[in-house]
Coordinates of C-alpha atoms in Angstrom, one line a residue:
X282 CA 7.8 24.1 -43.6
X283 CA 7.5 27.8 -43.3
X284 CA 4.2 29.7 -42.9
X285 CA 4.6 30.9 -46.4
X286 CA 5.2 27.5 -47.9
X287 CA 2.3 26.1 -45.9
X288 CA 0.0 28.8 -47.2
X289 CA 1.2 28.3 -50.8
X290 CA 0.3 24.6 -50.5
X291 CA -3.0 25.2 -48.8
X292 CA -4.1 27.7 -51.5
X293 CA -3.0 25.3 -54.3
X294 CA -5.0 22.5 -52.7
X295 CA -8.1 24.7 -52.3
X296 CA -7.9 26.0 -55.9
X297 CA -7.4 22.5 -57.3
X298 CA -10.6 21.3 -55.4
X299 CA -12.5 24.5 -56.5
X300 CA -11.4 23.8 -60.1
X301 CA -12.4 20.2 -59.9
X302 CA -15.8 21.3 -58.6
X303 CA -16.1 24.4 -61.0
X304 CA -16.6 26.6 -57.9
X305 CA -15.8 30.3 -57.8
X306 CA -14.6 32.2 -54.8
X307 CA -18.2 33.4 -54.4
X308 CA -19.4 29.8 -54.4
X309 CA -16.8 28.8 -51.8
X310 CA -17.9 31.8 -49.7
X311 CA -21.6 30.8 -49.9
X312 CA -21.0 27.1 -49.2
X313 CA -18.5 27.6 -46.4
X314 CA -20.3 30.6 -44.7
X315 CA -17.1 32.6 -44.9
X316 CA -17.4 36.2 -46.3
X317 CA -16.3 36.8 -49.8
X318 CA -13.7 39.3 -48.5
X319 CA -12.1 36.7 -46.2
X320 CA -12.2 34.0 -48.9
X321 CA -10.4 36.5 -51.1
X322 CA -7.9 37.2 -48.4
X323 CA -7.2 33.6 -47.6
X324 CA -6.7 32.7 -51.3
X325 CA -4.9 35.9 -52.6
X326 CA -3.4 37.9 -49.8
X327 CA -1.5 35.4 -47.7
X328 CA -3.9 35.4 -44.8
X329 CA -3.9 32.1 -42.9
X330 CA -7.3 30.7 -41.9
X331 CA -8.2 29.6 -38.4
X332 CA -9.3 26.1 -37.6
X333 CA -13.0 26.9 -37.9
X334 CA -12.5 28.3 -41.4
X335 CA -10.5 25.2 -42.5
X336 CA -13.4 23.0 -41.2
X337 CA -15.9 25.2 -43.0
X338 CA -13.8 24.9 -46.3
X339 CA -13.5 21.2 -45.9
X340 CA -17.3 20.8 -45.5
X341 CA -18.0 23.1 -48.4
X342 CA -15.5 21.2 -50.7
X343 CA -16.8 17.8 -49.4
X344 CA -13.4 16.7 -48.2
X345 CA -11.9 16.0 -44.7
X346 CA -9.6 18.6 -43.1
X347 CA -6.7 16.3 -43.8
X348 CA -7.1 16.8 -47.5
X349 CA -6.7 20.5 -47.0
X350 CA -3.8 20.6 -44.5
X351 CA -1.8 17.3 -44.8
X352 CA 0.4 17.9 -47.8
X353 CA 2.7 14.9 -47.4
X354 CA 3.7 13.5 -50.8
X355 CA 0.6 15.0 -52.5
X356 CA 2.0 18.5 -53.0
X357 CA 2.0 19.4 -56.6
X358 CA 4.4 22.0 -57.8
X359 CA 3.1 22.3 -61.3
X360 CA 0.5 24.9 -62.2
X361 CA -3.1 23.7 -62.3
X362 CA -3.9 22.1 -65.6
X363 CA -6.5 24.2 -67.3
X364 CA -6.0 27.2 -64.9
X365 CA -6.6 29.7 -67.7
X366 CA -10.0 28.1 -68.3
X367 CA -10.7 28.2 -64.6
X368 CA -9.6 31.8 -64.2
X369 CA -11.8 32.8 -67.1
X370 CA -14.7 30.9 -65.5
X371 CA -14.1 32.6 -62.2
X372 CA -14.1 36.0 -63.9
X373 CA -17.2 35.1 -66.0
X374 CA -15.2 35.6 -69.3
X375 CA -14.5 33.5 -72.2
X376 CA -11.1 31.5 -72.1
X377 CA -10.3 32.9 -75.6
X378 CA -10.6 36.4 -74.4

């Protein structure tokens, strides 16, 4: 697995967990004690988090670190169901907008 593939799977996993918990990037930042800027970079700009950040994300999302980094057979290639609703929620706008 390349670094790019790992990052894509990591971000997909984080976004799915955020979606299931109705968390925004700001929420993840607050819960994980990682700055909003760095959360944005990890989720949108291809920056790979260090071990401490992965542990902080896992604690914030109430999962173990394996859930975030061990993709195994659980990698989902399909877009997140309801992503339009989630993205609207994240931006604070209506899904119909």
